[in-house]
């Protein structure tokens, strides 16, 4: 079985049989079940909800977790899953990143045994949806400044605050909410329907239109003692989750880039202007070559990142480098593809404008491009440039 | 119930236009093309899995053994079927060129004798060779009843027989075959209600397609056994009866012509294409 997709350096050879089988299965799923309908969802601004059960059945939700009904795949297989999903749409990949890395991962890593047993199997099957509430209206890149507070009472904790830009916020059955308790960031599992907890959809997005984004409101919201994630204190909690999600995003961006490159290449071969197909002009060839080169580099970065993760040696700054590079390159590739398609490039008929606009969110969330620059800058110089 | 499903890998049919003929015309080359399980064989695996499970609870209620004859790397094709849910695999090592339908049927005859399944379910044909013979030759060699081009299978007589719907010109022919039997399947066998095994509730509707291998399936397939044989070690001495003389690609189609007016089109259809 070969690697399916752009593979100029034959990196398929570096994958195990099972990694290839996973990739090929998810690719078929995306081609048969996602691509036929995704543009319509994008235009309507809806998430393809009917796919959630199938994602669960295939085992794509929390695939890296061992036990609790999850498959226990290695990091490279997990990366390939997200790559193939994002080849479909960044919104679909976001759904799986949030459910897996930002909800199931903290419950698995920091939760009590009861919390794990209560939530993980249902989240894995897609019977329950989760969301991750870190960002606030006034605290995005600087989550440490968050205003959301938890106060201990005799019945548990009372939460107050607002979270914004929360993927799946108003459809979630459980929200992982980060709030300060006695000045220390802690995680809480807040269930849908808890009095004092409400969510509102954010409309009017140009980007990630096939994904739900919401605001969460916590107004004297009382949660029981058992809502607290016991295993972690401080910003390390949310940042560990983000690190897992960013790892997946670095892979996912390759999927969006491959979709744009393949579309642009095919289009350039067919489209004739002046004397020949536009693929025959040097300027167009230059663009195609740039795209292919950056995809190949991104693939090698991710594969190495995955093998480091597998051996337990991955540093979070290495993930920052790949997220930063791969997303910005995918964005460049999407823009070049958009250009090559001419007027057709701005329509829903072709996937490139959809990917281009999606990638604008991917560039911003999970640490903006520039925040990752600062993380890396601090790592190599020892000097923080954040404040 | 135990079912034997022979499967074969073929060059990805979506890339059929990239298949080439070797310079001397002695063989078809598909080097560099992606190999996939033959689509009809994948339908056979799906049908066999549906026959041996409770589709509603997803519990296994029988055994599906998948076998493939070919070079060692067909193990990956077998793993794909194990990942879909089949219990075990058998790999019979043999070069693709040294086989025809008769040799394959002779190999399957030996495997049948070893495994003693209740059913052999095959794809109706390979999408590369398109010979559509293995199932029929196998049934003949084994002296078993056969039902070809199946688009539905219903277990009957307390599991002692199958009622099979067969795709025939202009309709469906229903036949009843006693078990053990050989069945070859057509596309519509993966229809949502095409299989009735008396275990899966009649209200259960499958998707109209073969299942995807789930990640858990892929993980557990790693641990499932694949037994290995060679054509010789099974005691098969048959040589291919079909000799290929020469392969040629179809002639390139001449470029089409553009017409200026309806009148010219009608005129050309009449005088050149001679269709009106
Ligand atoms: C579609 C979508 C889905 C999202 N989903 C979630 C979710 O599920 N959960 C969640 O918690 N959050 C989510 N987010 C929020 C996301 O993580 C934040 O948008 C992101 O962290 C950036 O924060 P901000 O938007 O407040 O931008 P700001 O932090 O205000 O940044 C604006 C600009 O200032 C720059 N900047 C900030 N600080 C510095 C500095 N020190 N030096 C130099 N430049 C700086 C940034 O790089 C950026 O260019 C989502 C966002 C989007 C768009």
XYZ file of C-alpha atoms and ligand atoms in Angstrom:
716
model
C 0.000 0.000 0.000
C 1.380 3.377 -0.966
C 1.039 6.713 0.786
C -1.980 8.329 -0.832
C -1.427 11.948 -1.714
C 1.452 14.259 -2.493
C 4.605 12.279 -1.713
C 7.588 13.646 -3.600
C 10.179 12.270 -1.192
C 8.571 8.836 -0.837
C 7.946 9.374 2.842
C 5.301 6.649 2.587
C 8.253 4.301 2.912
C 8.925 5.662 6.394
C 5.443 4.747 7.635
C 4.446 1.451 9.221
C 1.825 -0.729 7.522
C -0.706 0.283 10.098
C 0.024 3.967 9.726
C -0.528 3.600 5.993
C -3.757 1.687 6.524
C -5.006 4.384 8.900
C -4.132 7.120 6.421
C -5.750 5.364 3.538
C -8.910 4.576 5.522
C -9.381 8.154 6.676
C -8.645 9.421 3.174
C -11.378 7.197 1.713
C -13.753 8.304 4.448
C -13.082 11.964 3.676
C -13.445 11.449 -0.060
C -16.664 9.486 0.168
C -18.399 11.004 3.174
C -17.043 14.530 3.621
C -16.046 16.105 0.322
C -19.359 15.637 -1.498
C -21.197 17.829 1.021
C -18.678 20.053 2.767
C -18.963 23.116 0.523
C -22.716 23.188 1.105
C -22.147 23.101 4.882
C -19.540 25.814 4.577
C -21.889 28.043 2.657
C -24.742 27.393 5.095
C -22.444 27.866 8.087
C -23.256 24.457 9.555
C -21.149 21.614 10.910
C -21.864 18.233 9.243
C -23.346 16.780 12.432
C -24.373 13.548 10.775
C -20.694 12.606 10.587
C -20.090 12.686 14.346
C -21.301 9.132 14.919
C -19.183 7.891 12.039
C -16.093 9.655 13.366
C -16.721 7.812 16.623
C -17.316 4.475 14.969
C -14.119 4.768 12.990
C -12.264 5.556 16.202
C -11.078 8.995 15.124
C -12.047 10.719 18.388
C -9.264 10.528 20.977
C -7.503 7.937 18.839
C -4.238 8.311 20.767
C -5.773 7.352 24.123
C -5.243 3.797 25.290
C -8.329 2.202 26.847
C -11.807 3.646 27.609
C -12.979 2.540 24.175
C -10.181 4.362 22.316
C -7.820 2.835 19.790
C -4.436 3.713 21.312
C -2.799 4.773 18.045
C 0.732 6.150 17.937
C 1.417 9.867 17.345
C 2.224 9.501 13.637
C -1.036 7.678 12.963
C -2.847 10.387 14.956
C -1.124 13.055 12.862
C -2.047 11.320 9.616
C -5.687 11.159 10.714
C -5.767 14.917 11.246
C -3.923 15.550 7.997
C -6.530 13.591 6.060
C -9.435 15.209 7.902
C -8.082 18.681 7.175
C -7.673 17.716 3.539
C -11.459 17.706 3.769
C -11.946 20.831 5.880
C -10.205 22.548 8.787
C -13.559 22.646 10.591
C -13.774 18.880 10.633
C -10.204 18.627 11.855
C -10.938 21.252 14.513
C -13.819 19.145 15.766
C -11.522 16.163 16.238
C -8.673 18.250 17.704
C -10.976 19.767 20.308
C -12.705 16.517 21.184
C -9.468 14.519 21.334
C -6.653 16.816 22.403
C -8.523 19.498 24.323
C -11.286 17.504 26.030
C -10.479 13.786 26.166
C -6.767 14.378 26.728
C -7.169 16.512 29.902
C -9.866 14.200 31.270
C -7.544 11.273 30.657
C -4.389 12.985 31.958
C -5.745 15.096 34.800
C -9.151 13.582 35.580
C -10.219 11.201 38.341
C -11.054 7.601 37.482
C -14.784 8.420 37.819
C -14.442 11.362 35.432
C -12.631 9.191 32.899
C -15.174 6.414 33.071
C -18.068 8.789 32.925
C -16.883 10.753 29.895
C -14.211 9.054 27.809
C -16.201 6.161 26.287
C -19.094 8.457 25.344
C -16.791 11.118 23.925
C -14.937 8.426 21.957
C -18.166 7.147 20.394
C -19.275 10.678 19.563
C -22.334 10.289 21.803
C -21.155 13.241 23.844
C -19.460 16.370 22.517
C -16.914 18.375 24.456
C -15.493 21.902 24.311
C -12.493 23.675 25.785
C -12.950 27.074 27.380
C -9.718 28.966 27.863
C -9.870 32.153 25.767
C -11.791 35.144 27.129
C -12.938 38.349 25.442
C -9.999 40.238 26.937
C -7.437 37.441 27.241
C -6.391 35.541 24.128
C -2.645 35.275 23.702
C -2.259 35.932 27.397
C -4.530 33.353 29.043
C -2.699 33.726 32.354
C -4.586 36.982 32.831
C -7.986 35.284 32.729
C -10.788 36.781 34.771
C -12.933 33.671 35.201
C -12.987 32.750 38.878
C -13.920 29.718 40.949
C -14.898 30.024 44.580
C -15.058 27.131 46.962
C -18.382 26.707 48.818
C -19.716 23.945 51.011
C -21.437 22.292 47.978
C -18.548 22.545 45.533
C -17.456 25.544 43.475
C -19.129 28.638 42.109
C -17.851 29.773 38.694
C -18.103 33.273 37.232
C -16.744 34.577 33.941
C -17.049 34.631 30.155
C -15.225 32.526 27.576
C -15.180 33.477 23.892
C -14.251 31.779 20.602
C -15.011 28.372 22.000
C -15.275 25.664 19.330
C -18.429 23.545 19.842
C -19.350 25.662 22.876
C -23.119 25.675 22.391
C -23.428 22.087 21.223
C -21.184 20.566 23.897
C -22.434 18.185 26.565
C -19.401 18.960 28.681
C -17.135 22.007 28.800
C -13.590 21.899 30.149
C -13.530 25.368 31.721
C -10.322 26.894 33.020
C -10.774 29.286 35.954
C -8.697 30.710 38.791
C -9.231 29.188 42.220
C -7.351 31.100 44.915
C -5.242 32.681 42.159
C -4.306 29.312 40.597
C -5.628 28.116 37.197
C -7.712 24.932 37.574
C -9.850 22.885 35.193
C -13.564 22.163 35.747
C -15.950 19.877 33.891
C -19.145 21.872 33.460
C -22.106 19.938 32.117
C -24.665 21.279 29.707
C -27.788 22.396 31.554
C -26.014 23.323 34.794
C -27.880 26.347 36.193
C -25.888 29.522 35.587
C -24.111 28.053 32.553
C -25.193 29.161 29.083
C -23.717 29.422 25.607
C -24.370 31.537 22.537
C -23.371 30.872 18.937
C -21.012 33.363 17.255
C -22.331 34.197 13.781
C -20.888 36.166 10.918
C -17.605 34.285 10.446
C -15.689 34.319 7.156
C -13.538 31.434 8.356
C -14.176 27.934 9.754
C -17.770 28.282 8.683
C -18.303 24.514 8.868
C -17.458 24.598 12.568
C -19.424 25.830 15.569
C -17.867 28.713 17.541
C -19.507 30.100 20.667
C -19.371 32.205 23.784
C -19.769 30.633 27.228
C -21.326 32.470 30.166
C -20.824 31.376 33.753
C -23.030 33.326 36.156
C -22.874 32.054 39.731
C -22.694 28.620 38.215
C -22.543 26.005 40.966
C -20.675 22.806 40.109
C -20.081 19.882 42.492
C -16.734 19.017 44.064
C -16.424 16.181 41.501
C -16.298 18.719 38.627
C -12.724 19.727 39.478
C -9.939 18.066 37.464
C -7.773 16.937 40.365
C -4.546 16.179 38.495
C -3.219 19.590 37.489
C -2.678 23.115 38.781
C -1.566 26.267 36.997
C -1.295 27.201 33.323
C 0.548 23.943 32.703
C -2.913 22.291 32.525
C -4.312 24.130 29.501
C -0.882 24.505 27.892
C -0.279 20.741 27.893
C -3.608 20.288 26.123
C -2.748 22.973 23.590
C 0.563 21.307 22.940
C -1.180 18.075 21.999
C -3.612 19.967 19.779
C -0.857 22.014 18.109
C 0.975 18.847 17.266
C -2.131 17.756 15.370
C -2.546 21.150 13.711
C 0.984 20.978 12.315
C -0.092 17.776 10.554
C -3.530 19.071 9.660
C -2.147 22.087 7.803
C -0.379 19.703 5.416
C -3.754 18.241 4.500
C -5.192 21.628 3.576
C -2.022 22.433 1.620
C -2.142 19.134 -0.290
C -5.751 19.727 -1.247
C -4.879 23.195 -2.602
C -1.778 22.013 -4.461
C -3.524 19.074 -6.121
C -6.422 21.256 -7.136
C -4.121 23.945 -8.556
C -1.967 21.446 -10.432
C -4.967 19.776 -12.034
C -6.506 23.109 -12.927
C -3.282 24.476 -14.417
C -2.927 21.431 -16.657
C -6.455 21.836 -18.032
C -6.808 25.580 -18.270
C -5.534 26.981 -21.579
C -4.711 30.661 -22.053
C -2.849 32.142 -25.023
C -1.043 29.232 -26.644
C -1.091 26.416 -24.077
C -2.158 25.125 -20.673
C -1.203 27.680 -18.017
C 0.909 24.939 -16.364
C 3.259 25.439 -19.309
C 4.238 28.973 -18.279
C 7.274 29.542 -16.116
C 5.505 31.779 -13.598
C 2.859 29.143 -12.925
C 5.439 26.366 -12.723
C 7.346 28.419 -10.187
C 4.269 28.620 -7.987
C 3.577 24.903 -8.281
C 7.179 24.069 -7.421
C 7.120 26.355 -4.381
C 3.977 24.624 -3.169
C 5.371 21.145 -3.625
C 8.651 22.083 -1.921
C 6.917 23.512 1.135
C 4.561 20.529 1.411
C 7.516 18.158 1.278
C 9.386 20.102 3.958
C 6.299 20.217 6.170
C 5.810 16.464 5.814
C 9.357 15.752 6.915
C 9.064 18.150 9.870
C 5.925 16.407 11.056
C 7.203 12.915 10.615
C 10.286 13.717 12.675
C 8.107 15.464 15.259
C 5.948 12.353 15.480
C 8.881 10.023 15.942
C 10.238 12.299 18.696
C 6.843 12.233 20.395
C 6.762 8.469 20.088
C 10.067 8.173 21.905
C 8.973 10.628 24.599
C 11.587 13.244 23.726
C 9.382 15.892 22.147
C 9.845 19.445 23.477
C 6.928 21.865 23.250
C 9.101 24.401 21.438
C 9.652 21.861 18.664
C 5.875 21.669 18.283
C 5.752 25.486 18.121
C 8.237 25.450 15.255
C 6.159 23.000 13.221
C 2.803 24.682 13.942
C 4.269 28.058 13.043
C 5.918 26.889 9.847
C 3.303 24.518 8.510
C 0.331 26.794 8.991
C 1.935 29.839 7.411
C 3.194 27.740 4.500
C -0.243 26.193 4.030
C -1.663 29.703 3.964
C 0.842 30.770 1.272
C 0.061 27.639 -0.715
C -3.682 28.281 -0.477
C -3.157 31.840 -1.719
C -1.030 30.705 -4.647
C -3.596 28.053 -5.530
C -6.347 30.659 -5.340
C -4.370 32.796 -7.749
C -3.767 29.952 -10.217
C -7.492 29.217 -10.348
C -8.273 32.758 -11.444
C -11.908 33.715 -10.950
C -12.844 30.101 -10.291
C -10.602 30.312 -7.246
C -13.074 32.465 -5.348
C -16.019 30.082 -5.670
C -17.409 27.240 -3.587
C -16.958 24.981 -6.613
C -13.284 24.549 -5.753
C -11.853 23.913 -2.292
C -9.069 26.502 -2.318
C -10.851 29.629 -1.077
C -12.477 27.568 1.662
C -9.083 26.295 2.796
C -7.561 29.747 2.479
C -10.171 31.334 4.726
C -10.084 28.432 7.178
C -6.335 28.698 7.512
C -6.702 32.305 8.669
C -8.243 30.911 11.873
C -5.699 28.146 12.129
C -2.994 30.823 11.911
C -4.543 32.557 14.936
C -5.790 29.807 17.215
C -3.668 27.503 19.347
C -1.132 30.299 19.727
C -0.890 32.873 16.960
C 1.969 32.700 14.480
C 3.748 35.528 16.265
C 3.266 34.051 19.722
C 5.064 30.928 18.496
C 7.809 33.194 17.186
C 8.184 34.581 20.691
C 8.161 31.115 22.254
C 10.969 30.034 19.922
C 12.813 33.329 20.320
C 12.796 32.879 24.063
C 13.931 29.285 23.727
C 16.998 30.089 21.653
C 18.032 33.362 23.340
C 16.833 32.826 26.859
C 15.230 36.286 26.700
C 11.455 36.665 26.936
C 9.987 39.191 24.514
C 6.370 38.703 25.649
C 5.914 41.619 28.023
C -21.005 -20.359 10.303
C -17.570 -20.315 8.745
C -16.873 -18.530 5.473
C -13.785 -18.581 3.277
C -13.259 -15.393 1.257
C -10.532 -15.343 -1.403
C -9.337 -11.821 -2.184
C -6.857 -10.338 -4.603
C -5.137 -7.018 -4.887
C -5.293 -5.104 -8.155
C -3.829 -1.860 -9.446
C -6.140 0.943 -8.312
C -8.965 0.900 -10.870
C -9.241 4.691 -10.606
C -5.859 4.796 -12.330
C -6.653 2.256 -15.034
C -5.530 4.752 -17.650
C -1.984 4.651 -16.232
C -1.550 0.922 -16.817
C 1.146 0.248 -19.418
C 2.215 -2.626 -21.605
C 5.836 -3.811 -21.479
C 7.929 -2.957 -24.542
C 7.821 -6.518 -25.894
C 4.060 -6.727 -25.395
C 4.399 -9.795 -23.155
C 2.702 -8.376 -20.098
C 0.780 -5.547 -18.509
C 2.799 -3.462 -16.090
C 1.269 -1.546 -13.255
C 4.491 -0.588 -11.474
C 4.249 2.486 -9.334
C 0.461 2.304 -9.220
C -1.295 2.002 -5.921
C -2.497 -1.508 -5.150
C -5.955 -1.936 -3.699
C -8.173 -4.841 -2.880
C -10.307 -5.780 -5.879
C -13.616 -3.958 -5.302
C -15.793 -7.066 -5.797
C -13.599 -8.917 -3.285
C -14.124 -6.140 -0.775
C -17.874 -6.612 -1.286
C -17.364 -10.345 -0.673
C -15.600 -9.599 2.628
C -18.410 -7.233 3.617
C -21.068 -9.821 2.731
C -19.246 -12.515 4.699
C -18.928 -10.229 7.732
C -22.628 -9.367 7.593
C -23.495 -13.067 7.407
C -21.491 -13.811 10.547
C -22.409 -11.000 12.920
C -25.208 -9.288 14.704
C -25.170 -5.995 12.834
C -27.058 -4.191 15.577
C -24.811 -5.162 18.499
C -21.744 -5.703 16.311
C -21.000 -9.030 17.994
C -19.291 -11.698 15.897
C -21.366 -14.849 15.412
C -19.146 -16.879 13.108
C -15.762 -16.939 11.458
C -14.461 -15.316 8.283
C -11.168 -16.572 6.899
C -9.613 -14.448 4.175
C -7.086 -15.899 1.760
C -5.011 -14.464 -1.044
C -2.663 -15.973 -3.601
C 0.146 -13.694 -4.705
C 3.523 -12.226 -3.781
C 4.334 -11.770 -0.083
C 3.141 -8.173 0.039
C -0.478 -9.289 -0.387
C -0.210 -9.717 3.387
C -1.149 -6.011 3.522
C -4.293 -6.650 1.534
C -5.167 -9.473 3.924
C -4.520 -7.166 6.909
C -6.964 -4.693 5.407
C -9.695 -7.365 5.487
C -8.700 -8.421 9.011
C -8.997 -4.760 10.028
C -12.554 -4.755 8.647
C -13.302 -7.637 11.026
C -12.316 -10.988 9.486
C -10.832 -13.428 11.998
C -7.800 -14.932 10.213
C -5.803 -14.846 7.022
C -4.079 -17.330 4.743
C -1.378 -16.202 2.328
C -0.383 -18.503 -0.510
C 2.875 -17.320 -2.003
C 2.926 -17.329 -5.783
C 4.061 -15.056 -8.598
C 1.229 -13.209 -10.345
C 2.384 -14.402 -13.788
C 2.304 -18.111 -12.886
C -1.437 -18.149 -12.311
C -4.696 -18.312 -14.146
C -8.223 -18.967 -12.908
C -7.621 -22.703 -13.023
C -4.512 -22.577 -10.813
C -6.250 -20.290 -8.335
C -9.264 -22.611 -8.196
C -6.926 -25.571 -7.578
C -5.300 -23.679 -4.688
C -8.696 -22.782 -3.251
C -9.779 -26.400 -3.524
C -6.895 -27.338 -1.203
C -7.720 -24.534 1.220
C -11.353 -25.613 1.185
C -10.278 -29.128 2.180
C -8.210 -27.711 5.064
C -10.777 -25.238 6.326
C -14.097 -26.987 5.567
C -16.100 -23.737 5.477
C -19.886 -23.595 5.106
C -19.556 -21.077 2.310
C -16.959 -19.755 -0.078
C -17.844 -16.161 -0.996
C -15.918 -14.534 -3.844
C -16.101 -11.374 -5.899
C -17.737 -12.070 -9.247
C -14.585 -11.020 -11.107
C -11.297 -9.139 -10.853
C -11.330 -5.654 -12.256
C -7.907 -6.206 -13.861
C -8.189 -9.583 -15.638
C -12.018 -9.503 -15.762
C -12.063 -13.258 -16.368
C -15.038 -14.096 -14.118
C -14.132 -17.784 -13.764
C -12.616 -18.656 -10.389
C -15.871 -19.147 -8.492
C -17.390 -21.287 -11.204
C -14.315 -23.487 -11.674
C -13.978 -23.906 -7.918
C -17.613 -25.023 -7.522
C -17.123 -27.507 -10.345
C -13.915 -28.910 -8.847
C -15.531 -29.249 -5.423
C -18.821 -30.579 -6.773
C -20.664 -27.870 -4.793
C -23.740 -25.870 -5.749
C -22.977 -22.354 -6.939
C -24.830 -19.063 -7.157
C -23.083 -16.371 -9.162
C -23.629 -12.567 -9.375
C -25.373 -12.509 -6.011
C -27.091 -9.287 -5.006
C -28.743 -10.726 -1.895
C -28.146 -13.677 0.408
C -30.629 -14.951 2.948
C -29.852 -17.858 5.235
C -32.643 -20.445 5.138
C -33.606 -23.861 6.519
C -32.007 -23.213 9.886
C -28.673 -22.356 8.336
C -28.559 -25.367 6.003
C -29.222 -23.396 2.834
C -29.083 -19.929 1.310
C -31.613 -18.159 -0.871
C -29.554 -16.070 -3.245
C -30.793 -13.273 -5.482
C -28.808 -13.307 -8.741
C -28.385 -10.351 -11.064
C -29.626 -11.522 -14.462
C -30.624 -9.622 -17.572
C -33.755 -7.671 -16.840
C -34.250 -8.774 -13.244
C -33.325 -10.914 -10.285
C -33.356 -14.704 -10.269
C -33.792 -16.241 -6.835
C -32.177 -19.627 -6.282
C -31.833 -21.795 -3.222
C -28.534 -23.576 -2.688
C -27.782 -26.136 0.032
C -24.642 -25.543 2.093
C -21.767 -25.858 1.637
C -21.841 -23.738 -1.511
C -19.896 -21.256 -3.594
C -21.320 -17.745 -4.046
C -19.883 -14.950 -6.175
C -21.107 -11.453 -5.411
C -22.027 -8.409 -7.429
C -22.054 -4.732 -6.469
C -25.513 -4.641 -4.902
C -24.613 -7.263 -2.291
C -23.539 -4.322 -0.101
C -27.024 -2.783 -0.263
C -28.362 -1.878 3.165
C -30.733 -4.866 3.367
C -29.005 -7.309 1.009
C -28.003 -9.831 3.677
C -30.342 -11.608 6.089
C -28.707 -14.022 8.512
C -31.519 -14.471 11.038
C -29.376 -12.850 13.759
C -29.189 -9.197 12.761
C -32.652 -7.707 13.428
C -34.613 -7.103 10.208
C -34.975 -3.457 11.200
C -31.204 -2.912 11.059
C -30.036 -1.018 7.977
C -26.410 -1.121 6.936
C -24.836 1.724 4.956
C -24.922 0.997 1.206
C -21.190 0.356 1.127
C -18.507 -1.856 2.560
C -17.478 -0.791 6.067
C -14.352 1.208 6.773
C -11.697 -0.460 8.868
C -11.988 1.203 12.272
C -8.827 2.215 14.106
C -9.533 -0.442 16.707
C -9.937 -2.918 13.888
C -6.586 -1.855 12.460
C -4.921 -2.247 15.852
C -6.421 -5.686 16.463
C -5.599 -6.839 12.910
C -1.932 -6.618 13.858
C -2.431 -9.496 16.261
C -4.585 -11.707 14.043
C -2.816 -14.726 12.526
C -1.935 -15.062 8.834
C -0.902 -18.619 7.925
C 1.559 -18.927 5.042
C 1.741 -21.577 2.330
C 3.149 -21.834 -1.157
C 1.364 -23.227 -4.183
C 3.766 -26.172 -4.122
C 3.481 -26.806 -0.379
C -0.286 -27.173 -0.797
C 0.406 -29.896 -3.363
C -0.999 -27.969 -6.310
C 0.656 -29.104 -9.538
C -1.677 -27.496 -12.073
C 0.012 -25.271 -14.612
C -1.802 -22.301 -16.146
C -3.923 -23.353 -19.117
C -4.180 -19.886 -20.528
C -1.263 -18.548 -22.474
C -1.109 -14.836 -23.145
C 0.149 -14.146 -26.647
C 0.388 -10.382 -26.749
C -0.899 -7.278 -25.003
C -1.658 -4.033 -26.786
C -3.066 -0.785 -25.506
C -6.272 0.287 -27.205
C -5.564 2.671 -30.109
C -5.489 6.348 -29.117
C -8.751 8.031 -29.912
C -8.523 10.616 -32.633
C -9.179 14.141 -31.429
C -12.765 15.331 -31.740
C -13.823 18.045 -34.142
C -15.599 21.266 -33.339
C -18.570 22.160 -35.472
C -19.753 25.672 -36.172
C -23.479 25.092 -36.495
C -26.282 22.644 -35.859
C -26.553 22.143 -39.569
C -22.920 21.080 -39.814
C -23.382 18.733 -36.835
C -26.357 17.019 -38.428
C -24.526 16.778 -41.701
C -21.452 15.162 -40.032
C -23.556 12.770 -37.956
C -25.155 11.660 -41.185
C -22.251 11.509 -43.616
C -19.270 10.698 -41.356
C -20.518 9.090 -38.149
C -23.414 7.504 -40.059
C -25.602 7.422 -36.966
C -28.555 9.277 -38.412
C -12.411 29.740 14.882
C -11.757 29.844 16.227
C -11.931 28.823 17.151
C -11.358 28.919 18.424
N -11.581 27.905 19.319
C -11.145 28.062 20.610
C -11.459 27.091 21.618
O -12.096 26.067 21.322
N -11.077 27.322 22.893
C -10.368 28.430 23.257
O -10.057 28.579 24.420
N -10.037 29.357 22.315
C -10.398 29.213 21.010
N -10.083 30.170 20.065
C -9.396 31.375 20.500
C -7.943 31.466 20.054
O -7.141 30.559 20.748
C -7.489 32.910 20.234
O -8.143 33.642 19.221
C -5.990 33.083 20.137
O -5.354 32.561 21.277
C -5.600 34.558 19.963
O -6.212 35.364 20.902
P -6.984 36.700 20.462
O -7.907 36.358 19.383
O -7.535 37.294 21.696
O -5.862 37.611 19.846
P -4.828 38.572 20.626
O -4.188 37.828 21.708
O -5.512 39.836 20.956
O -3.786 38.818 19.480
C -3.976 39.785 18.424
C -2.639 40.031 17.749
O -1.688 40.501 18.680
C -0.521 39.725 18.653
N 0.097 39.681 19.993
C -0.487 39.379 21.174
N 0.427 39.459 22.164
C 1.609 39.794 21.604
C 2.926 40.010 22.103
N 3.238 39.865 23.400
N 3.888 40.381 21.233
C 3.608 40.498 19.906
N 2.399 40.304 19.384
C 1.392 39.956 20.212
C -0.981 38.370 18.198
O 0.083 37.601 17.645
C -2.028 38.757 17.168
O -1.377 39.056 15.956
C -10.592 30.059 18.769
C -10.386 31.055 17.817
C -10.952 30.967 16.552
C -10.724 32.046 15.554
